[in-house]
mmCIF file of C-alpha atoms in Angstrom:
data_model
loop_
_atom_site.group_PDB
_atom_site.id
_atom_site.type_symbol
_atom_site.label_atom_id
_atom_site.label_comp_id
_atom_site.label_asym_id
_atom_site.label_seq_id
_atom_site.Cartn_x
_atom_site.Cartn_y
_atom_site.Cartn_z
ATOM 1 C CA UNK A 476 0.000 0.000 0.000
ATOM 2 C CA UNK A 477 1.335 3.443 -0.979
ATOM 3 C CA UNK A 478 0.988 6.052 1.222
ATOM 4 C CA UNK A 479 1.707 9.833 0.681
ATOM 5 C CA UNK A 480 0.318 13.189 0.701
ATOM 6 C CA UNK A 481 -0.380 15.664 -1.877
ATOM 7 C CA UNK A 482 -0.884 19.818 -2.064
ATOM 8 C CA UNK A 483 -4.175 20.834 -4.047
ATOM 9 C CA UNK A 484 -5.802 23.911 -4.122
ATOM 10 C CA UNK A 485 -4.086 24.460 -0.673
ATOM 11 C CA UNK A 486 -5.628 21.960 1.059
ATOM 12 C CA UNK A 487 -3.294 18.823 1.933
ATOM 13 C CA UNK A 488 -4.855 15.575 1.213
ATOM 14 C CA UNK A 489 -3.398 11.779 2.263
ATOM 15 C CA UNK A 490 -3.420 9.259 -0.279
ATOM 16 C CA UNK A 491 -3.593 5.626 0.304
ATOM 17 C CA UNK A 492 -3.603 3.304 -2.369
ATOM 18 C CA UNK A 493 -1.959 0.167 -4.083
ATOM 19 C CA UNK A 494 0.103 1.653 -7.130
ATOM 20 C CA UNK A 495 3.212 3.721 -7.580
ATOM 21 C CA UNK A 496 1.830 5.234 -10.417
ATOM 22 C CA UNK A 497 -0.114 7.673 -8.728
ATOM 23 C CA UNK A 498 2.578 8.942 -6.747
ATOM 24 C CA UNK A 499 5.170 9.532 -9.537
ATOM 25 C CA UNK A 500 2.324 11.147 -11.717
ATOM 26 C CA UNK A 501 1.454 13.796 -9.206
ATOM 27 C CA UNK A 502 5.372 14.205 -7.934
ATOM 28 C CA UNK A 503 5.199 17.878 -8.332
ATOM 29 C CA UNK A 504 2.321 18.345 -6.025
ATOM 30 C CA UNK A 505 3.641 15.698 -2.972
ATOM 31 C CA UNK A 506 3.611 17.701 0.292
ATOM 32 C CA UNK A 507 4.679 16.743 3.984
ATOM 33 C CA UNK A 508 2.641 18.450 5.979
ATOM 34 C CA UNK A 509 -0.403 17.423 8.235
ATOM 35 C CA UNK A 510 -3.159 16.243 6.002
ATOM 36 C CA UNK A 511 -6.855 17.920 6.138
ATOM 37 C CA UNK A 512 -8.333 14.485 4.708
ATOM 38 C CA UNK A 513 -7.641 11.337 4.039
ATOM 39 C CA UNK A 514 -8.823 9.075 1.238
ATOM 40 C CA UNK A 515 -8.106 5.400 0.326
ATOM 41 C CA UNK A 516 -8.995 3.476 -3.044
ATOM 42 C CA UNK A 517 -9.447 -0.196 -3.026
ATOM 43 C CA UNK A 518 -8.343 -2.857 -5.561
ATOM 44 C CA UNK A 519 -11.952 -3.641 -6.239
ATOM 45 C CA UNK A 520 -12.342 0.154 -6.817
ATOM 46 C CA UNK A 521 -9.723 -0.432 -9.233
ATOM 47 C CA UNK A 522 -11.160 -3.165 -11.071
ATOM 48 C CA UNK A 523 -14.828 -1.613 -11.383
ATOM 49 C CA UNK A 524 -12.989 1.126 -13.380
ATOM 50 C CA UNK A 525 -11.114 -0.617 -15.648
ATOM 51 C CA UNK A 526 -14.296 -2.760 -16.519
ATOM 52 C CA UNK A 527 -16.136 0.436 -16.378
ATOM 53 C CA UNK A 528 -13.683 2.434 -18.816
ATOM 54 C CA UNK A 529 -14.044 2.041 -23.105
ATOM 55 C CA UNK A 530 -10.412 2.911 -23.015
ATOM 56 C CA UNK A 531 -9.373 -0.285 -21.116
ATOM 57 C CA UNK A 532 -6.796 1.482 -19.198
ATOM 58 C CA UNK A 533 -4.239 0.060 -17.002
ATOM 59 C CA UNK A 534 -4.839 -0.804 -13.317
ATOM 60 C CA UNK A 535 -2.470 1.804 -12.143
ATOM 61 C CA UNK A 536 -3.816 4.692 -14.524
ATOM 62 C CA UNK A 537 -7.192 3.582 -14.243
ATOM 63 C CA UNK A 538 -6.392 4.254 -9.609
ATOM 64 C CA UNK A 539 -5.179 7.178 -10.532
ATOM 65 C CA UNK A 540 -8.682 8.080 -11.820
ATOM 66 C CA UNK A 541 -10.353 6.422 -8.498
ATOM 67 C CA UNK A 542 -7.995 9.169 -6.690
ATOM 68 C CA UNK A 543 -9.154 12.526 -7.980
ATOM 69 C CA UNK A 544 -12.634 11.099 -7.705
ATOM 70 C CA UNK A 545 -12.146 10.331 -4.384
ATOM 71 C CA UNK A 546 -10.862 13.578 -3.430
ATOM 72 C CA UNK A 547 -13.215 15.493 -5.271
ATOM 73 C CA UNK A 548 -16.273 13.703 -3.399
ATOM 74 C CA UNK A 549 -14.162 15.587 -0.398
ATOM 75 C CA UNK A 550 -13.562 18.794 -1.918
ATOM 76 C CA UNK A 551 -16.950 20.627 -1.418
ATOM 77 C CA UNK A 552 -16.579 20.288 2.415
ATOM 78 C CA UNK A 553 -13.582 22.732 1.728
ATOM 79 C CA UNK A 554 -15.816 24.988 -0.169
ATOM 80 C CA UNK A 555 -13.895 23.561 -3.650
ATOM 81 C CA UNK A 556 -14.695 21.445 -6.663
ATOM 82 C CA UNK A 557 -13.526 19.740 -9.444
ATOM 83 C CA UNK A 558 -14.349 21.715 -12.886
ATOM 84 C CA UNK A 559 -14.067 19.994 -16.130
ATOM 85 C CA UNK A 560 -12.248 23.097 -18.256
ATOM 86 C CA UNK A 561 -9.169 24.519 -19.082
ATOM 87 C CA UNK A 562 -8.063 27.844 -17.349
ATOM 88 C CA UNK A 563 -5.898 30.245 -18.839
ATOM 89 C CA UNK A 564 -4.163 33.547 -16.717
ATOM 90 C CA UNK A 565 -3.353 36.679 -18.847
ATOM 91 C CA UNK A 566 -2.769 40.299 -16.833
ATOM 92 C CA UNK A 567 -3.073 38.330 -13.291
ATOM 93 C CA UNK A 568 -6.605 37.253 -14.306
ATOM 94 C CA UNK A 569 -8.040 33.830 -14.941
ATOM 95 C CA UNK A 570 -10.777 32.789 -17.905
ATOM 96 C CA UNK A 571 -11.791 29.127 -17.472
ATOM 97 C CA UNK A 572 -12.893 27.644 -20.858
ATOM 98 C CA UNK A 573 -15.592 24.759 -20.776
ATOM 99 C CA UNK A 574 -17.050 22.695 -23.146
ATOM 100 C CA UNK A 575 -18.087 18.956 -23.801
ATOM 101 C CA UNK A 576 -15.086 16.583 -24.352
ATOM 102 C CA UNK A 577 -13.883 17.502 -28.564
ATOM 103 C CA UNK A 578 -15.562 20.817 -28.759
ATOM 104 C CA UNK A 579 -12.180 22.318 -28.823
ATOM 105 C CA UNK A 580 -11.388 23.560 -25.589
ATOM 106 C CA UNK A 581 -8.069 22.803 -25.963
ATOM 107 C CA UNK A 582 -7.309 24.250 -28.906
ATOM 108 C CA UNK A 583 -8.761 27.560 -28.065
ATOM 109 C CA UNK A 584 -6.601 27.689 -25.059
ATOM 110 C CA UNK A 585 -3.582 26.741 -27.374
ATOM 111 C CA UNK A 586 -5.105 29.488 -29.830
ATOM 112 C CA UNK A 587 -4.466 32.061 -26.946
ATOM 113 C CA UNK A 588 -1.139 30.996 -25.619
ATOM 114 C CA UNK A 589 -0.038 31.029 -29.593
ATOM 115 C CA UNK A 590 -1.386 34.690 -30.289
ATOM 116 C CA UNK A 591 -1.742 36.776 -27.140
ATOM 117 C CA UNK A 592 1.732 37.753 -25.622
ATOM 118 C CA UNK A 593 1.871 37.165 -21.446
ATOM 119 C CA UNK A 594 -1.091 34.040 -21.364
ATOM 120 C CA UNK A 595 -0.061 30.903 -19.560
ATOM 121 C CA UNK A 596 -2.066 28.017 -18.730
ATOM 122 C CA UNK A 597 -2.790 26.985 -16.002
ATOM 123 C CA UNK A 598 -5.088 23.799 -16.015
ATOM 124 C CA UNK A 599 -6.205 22.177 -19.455
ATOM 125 C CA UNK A 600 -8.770 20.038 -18.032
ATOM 126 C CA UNK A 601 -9.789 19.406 -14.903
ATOM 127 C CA UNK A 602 -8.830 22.439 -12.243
ATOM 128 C CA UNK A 603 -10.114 22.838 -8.737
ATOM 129 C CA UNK A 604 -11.920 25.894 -7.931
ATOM 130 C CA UNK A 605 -11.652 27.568 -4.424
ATOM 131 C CA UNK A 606 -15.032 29.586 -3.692
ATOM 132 C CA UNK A 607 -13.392 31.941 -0.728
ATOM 133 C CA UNK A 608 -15.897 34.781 -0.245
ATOM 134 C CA UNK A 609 -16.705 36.792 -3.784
ATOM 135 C CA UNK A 610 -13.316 35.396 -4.936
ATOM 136 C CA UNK A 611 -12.817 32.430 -6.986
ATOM 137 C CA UNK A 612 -8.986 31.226 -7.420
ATOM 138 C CA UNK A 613 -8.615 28.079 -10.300
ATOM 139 C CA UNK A 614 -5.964 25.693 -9.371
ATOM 140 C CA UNK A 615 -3.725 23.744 -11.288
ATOM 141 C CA UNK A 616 -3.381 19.978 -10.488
ATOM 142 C CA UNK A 617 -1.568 17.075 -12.547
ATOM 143 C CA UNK A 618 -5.365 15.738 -13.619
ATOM 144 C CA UNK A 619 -4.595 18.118 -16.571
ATOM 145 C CA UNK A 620 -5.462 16.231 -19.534
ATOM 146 C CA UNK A 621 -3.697 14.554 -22.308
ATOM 147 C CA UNK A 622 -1.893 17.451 -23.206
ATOM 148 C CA UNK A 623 -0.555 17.940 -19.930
ATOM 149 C CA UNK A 624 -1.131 21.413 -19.504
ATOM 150 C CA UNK A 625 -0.421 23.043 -16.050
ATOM 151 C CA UNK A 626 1.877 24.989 -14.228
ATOM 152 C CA UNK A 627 1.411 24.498 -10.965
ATOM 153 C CA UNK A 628 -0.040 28.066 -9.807
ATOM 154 C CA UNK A 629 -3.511 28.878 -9.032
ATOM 155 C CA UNK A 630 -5.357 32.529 -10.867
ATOM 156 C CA UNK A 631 -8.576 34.758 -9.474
ATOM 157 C CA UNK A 632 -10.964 33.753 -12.039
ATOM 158 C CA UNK A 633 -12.916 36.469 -13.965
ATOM 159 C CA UNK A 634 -14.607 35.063 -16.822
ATOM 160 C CA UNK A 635 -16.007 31.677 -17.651
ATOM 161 C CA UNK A 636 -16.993 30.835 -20.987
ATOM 162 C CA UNK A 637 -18.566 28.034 -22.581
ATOM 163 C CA UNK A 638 -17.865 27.303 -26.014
ATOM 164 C CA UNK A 639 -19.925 26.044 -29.156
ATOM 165 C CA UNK A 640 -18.633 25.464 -32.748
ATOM 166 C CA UNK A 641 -19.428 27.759 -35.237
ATOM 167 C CA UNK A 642 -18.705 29.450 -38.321
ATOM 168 C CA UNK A 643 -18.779 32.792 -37.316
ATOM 169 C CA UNK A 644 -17.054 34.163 -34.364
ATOM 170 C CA UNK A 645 -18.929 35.641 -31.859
ATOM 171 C CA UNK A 646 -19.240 36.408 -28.218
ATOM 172 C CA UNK A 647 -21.835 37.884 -25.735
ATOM 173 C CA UNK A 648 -22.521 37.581 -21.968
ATOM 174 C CA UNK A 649 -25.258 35.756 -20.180
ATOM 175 C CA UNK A 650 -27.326 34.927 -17.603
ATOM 176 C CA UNK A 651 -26.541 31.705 -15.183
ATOM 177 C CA UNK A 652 -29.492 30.359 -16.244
ATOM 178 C CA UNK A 653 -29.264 30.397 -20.263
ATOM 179 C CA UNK A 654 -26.267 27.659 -19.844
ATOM 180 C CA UNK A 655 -26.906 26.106 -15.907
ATOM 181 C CA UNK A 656 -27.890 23.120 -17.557
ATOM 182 C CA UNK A 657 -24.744 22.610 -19.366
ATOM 183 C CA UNK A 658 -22.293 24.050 -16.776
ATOM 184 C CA UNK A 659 -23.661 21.618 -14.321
ATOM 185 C CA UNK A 660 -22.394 18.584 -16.898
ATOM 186 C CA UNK A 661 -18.638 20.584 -16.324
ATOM 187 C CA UNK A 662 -18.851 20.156 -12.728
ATOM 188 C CA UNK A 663 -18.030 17.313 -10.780
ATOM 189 C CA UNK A 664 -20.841 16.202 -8.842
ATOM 190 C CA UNK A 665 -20.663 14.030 -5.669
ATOM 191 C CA UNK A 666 -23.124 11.271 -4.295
ATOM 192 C CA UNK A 667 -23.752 12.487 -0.342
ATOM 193 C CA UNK A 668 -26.422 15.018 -0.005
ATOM 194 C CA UNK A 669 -24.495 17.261 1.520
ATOM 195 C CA UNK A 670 -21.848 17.690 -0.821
ATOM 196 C CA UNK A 671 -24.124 17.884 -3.705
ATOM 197 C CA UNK A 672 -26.029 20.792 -1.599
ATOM 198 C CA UNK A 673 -22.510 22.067 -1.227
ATOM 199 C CA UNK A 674 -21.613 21.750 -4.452
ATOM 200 C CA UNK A 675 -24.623 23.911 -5.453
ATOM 201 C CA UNK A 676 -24.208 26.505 -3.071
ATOM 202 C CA UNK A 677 -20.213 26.739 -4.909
ATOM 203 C CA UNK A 678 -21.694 26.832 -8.297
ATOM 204 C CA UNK A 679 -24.183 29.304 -6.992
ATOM 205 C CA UNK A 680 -21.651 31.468 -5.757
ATOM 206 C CA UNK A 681 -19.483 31.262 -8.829
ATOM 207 C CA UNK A 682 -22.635 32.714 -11.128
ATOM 208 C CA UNK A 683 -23.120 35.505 -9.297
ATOM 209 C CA UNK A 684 -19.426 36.838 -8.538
ATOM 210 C CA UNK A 685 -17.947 35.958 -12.482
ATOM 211 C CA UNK A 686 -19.475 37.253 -15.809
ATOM 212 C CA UNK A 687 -20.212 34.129 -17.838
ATOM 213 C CA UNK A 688 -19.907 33.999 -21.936
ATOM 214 C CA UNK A 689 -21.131 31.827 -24.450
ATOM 215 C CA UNK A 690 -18.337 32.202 -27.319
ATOM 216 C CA UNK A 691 -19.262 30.340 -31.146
ATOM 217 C CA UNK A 692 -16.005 29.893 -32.646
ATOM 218 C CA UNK A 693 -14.249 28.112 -35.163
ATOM 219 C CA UNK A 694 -10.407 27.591 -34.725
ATOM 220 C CA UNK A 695 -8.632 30.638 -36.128
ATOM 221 C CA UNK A 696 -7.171 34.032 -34.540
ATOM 222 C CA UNK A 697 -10.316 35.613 -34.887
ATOM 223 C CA UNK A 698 -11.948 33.463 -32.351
ATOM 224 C CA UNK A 699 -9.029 34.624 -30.033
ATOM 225 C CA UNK A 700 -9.917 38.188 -30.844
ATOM 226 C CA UNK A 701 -13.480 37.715 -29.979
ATOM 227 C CA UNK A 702 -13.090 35.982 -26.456
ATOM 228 C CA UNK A 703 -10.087 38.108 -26.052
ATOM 229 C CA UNK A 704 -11.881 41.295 -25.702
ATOM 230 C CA UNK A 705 -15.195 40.314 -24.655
ATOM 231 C CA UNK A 706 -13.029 38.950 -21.456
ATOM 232 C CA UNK A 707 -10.542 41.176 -21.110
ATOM 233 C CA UNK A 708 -12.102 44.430 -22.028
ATOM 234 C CA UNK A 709 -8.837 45.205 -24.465
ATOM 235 C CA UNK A 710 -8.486 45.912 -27.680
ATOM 236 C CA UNK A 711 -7.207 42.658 -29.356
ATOM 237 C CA UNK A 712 -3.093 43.428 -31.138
ATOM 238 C CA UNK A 713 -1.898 39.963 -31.558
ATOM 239 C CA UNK A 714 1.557 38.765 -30.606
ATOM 240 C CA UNK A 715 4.505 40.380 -32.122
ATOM 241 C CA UNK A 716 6.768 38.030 -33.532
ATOM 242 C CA UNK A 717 9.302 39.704 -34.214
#
């Protein structure tokens, strides 16, 4: 049995579990001080997911899944969550991108960090989000995709934007409710009633303290421009390359 503790979102979290594999994949994050919870994953945990999975993953990636989940049914308690979306920090600001798995998420994020001098990212899939008062601070973990994206800092979020295809590039704000329905498939919902009435309260919170966008893109540097100053509130120059 492994046993070892991790930093995330500033809370420090033991992890007990069979594999290596989870250790060496979040080695950046591994922390020594006193833990604020503990979680454990089982070998028949392990097995439901790898019977579970279409990808037919590995017992020691497939734990590694069982982990975040595990600590994410914790998170809410800590007035966090897990968000499925990739966050981006320009200016000392954070904009968290969301979409359904092959919108292009991703590649709008990679759009950004190709045109717009001074953007790094900081989570490309699935960040934490820390709901302290009217502030909301995205942090990066290692659960960052296939990509890898992440740079192990956290960003004040304030913008979140959910993305469509489309052929014409265009941006405007909304209300919570015009896309609460599809935000709440982003967001990592637990099973215990109290952490999904937690978890609600968060999401609650989130709505009314950062603007929220619906952006229809398609993948060139004018989608950039678009989101770029509907977010930002600049006027849109590009990266010099020389």
């Amino acid at each position: 049995m492994q046993k070892f503790n991790v930093e995330f979102a500033k809370l420090n979290i033991e992890i007990n579990c069979n594999y290596d594999y989870t250790k060496r994949f979040c080695r950046n994050y591994l922390a020594e001080n006193k833990a604020d919870f503990s979680i454990s994953v089982s070998e028949a945990e392990v097995e439901e997911e790898v019977a579970s999975s279409p990808y037919n993953p590995r017992p020691d990636y497939a734990e590694s899944i069982c982990v975040y989940r595990e600590i994410a049914k914790q998170l809410p308690l800590f007035n966090r969550m897990v968000f499925h979306g990739a966050v981006i920090s320009y200016n000392g600001k954070g904009y968290l991108f969301t979409a359904p798995s092959g919108t292009g998420k991703t590649t709008h994020i990679s759009l950004w960090k190709k045109y717009v001098e001074g953007v790094d990212i900081v989570n490309g899939d699935k960040p934490i989000l820390f709901v302290d008062g009217k502030t909301v601070e995205a942090f990066a973990t290692p659960y960052a995709g296939k990509e890898g994206f992440q740079n192990g800092k956290s960003v004040p979020l304030a913008g979140l934007c959910l993305i469509k295809r489309g052929e014409v590039n265009g941006i405007r704000r909304v209300k919570p409710g015009e896309i609460l329905s599809e935000i709440m498939n982003q967001v990592f919902m637990p099973y215990e009633a109290e952490t999904v009435v937690k978890t609600l309260d968060l999401l609650d919170a989130i709505f009314k303290n950062i603007p929220a966008y619906i952006l229809e893109c398609d993948i060139s540097e004018n989608a950039v421009k678009a989101s770029f100053e509907a977010l930002t509130g600049e006027s849109y120059g590009g990266k010099n390359e020389n």
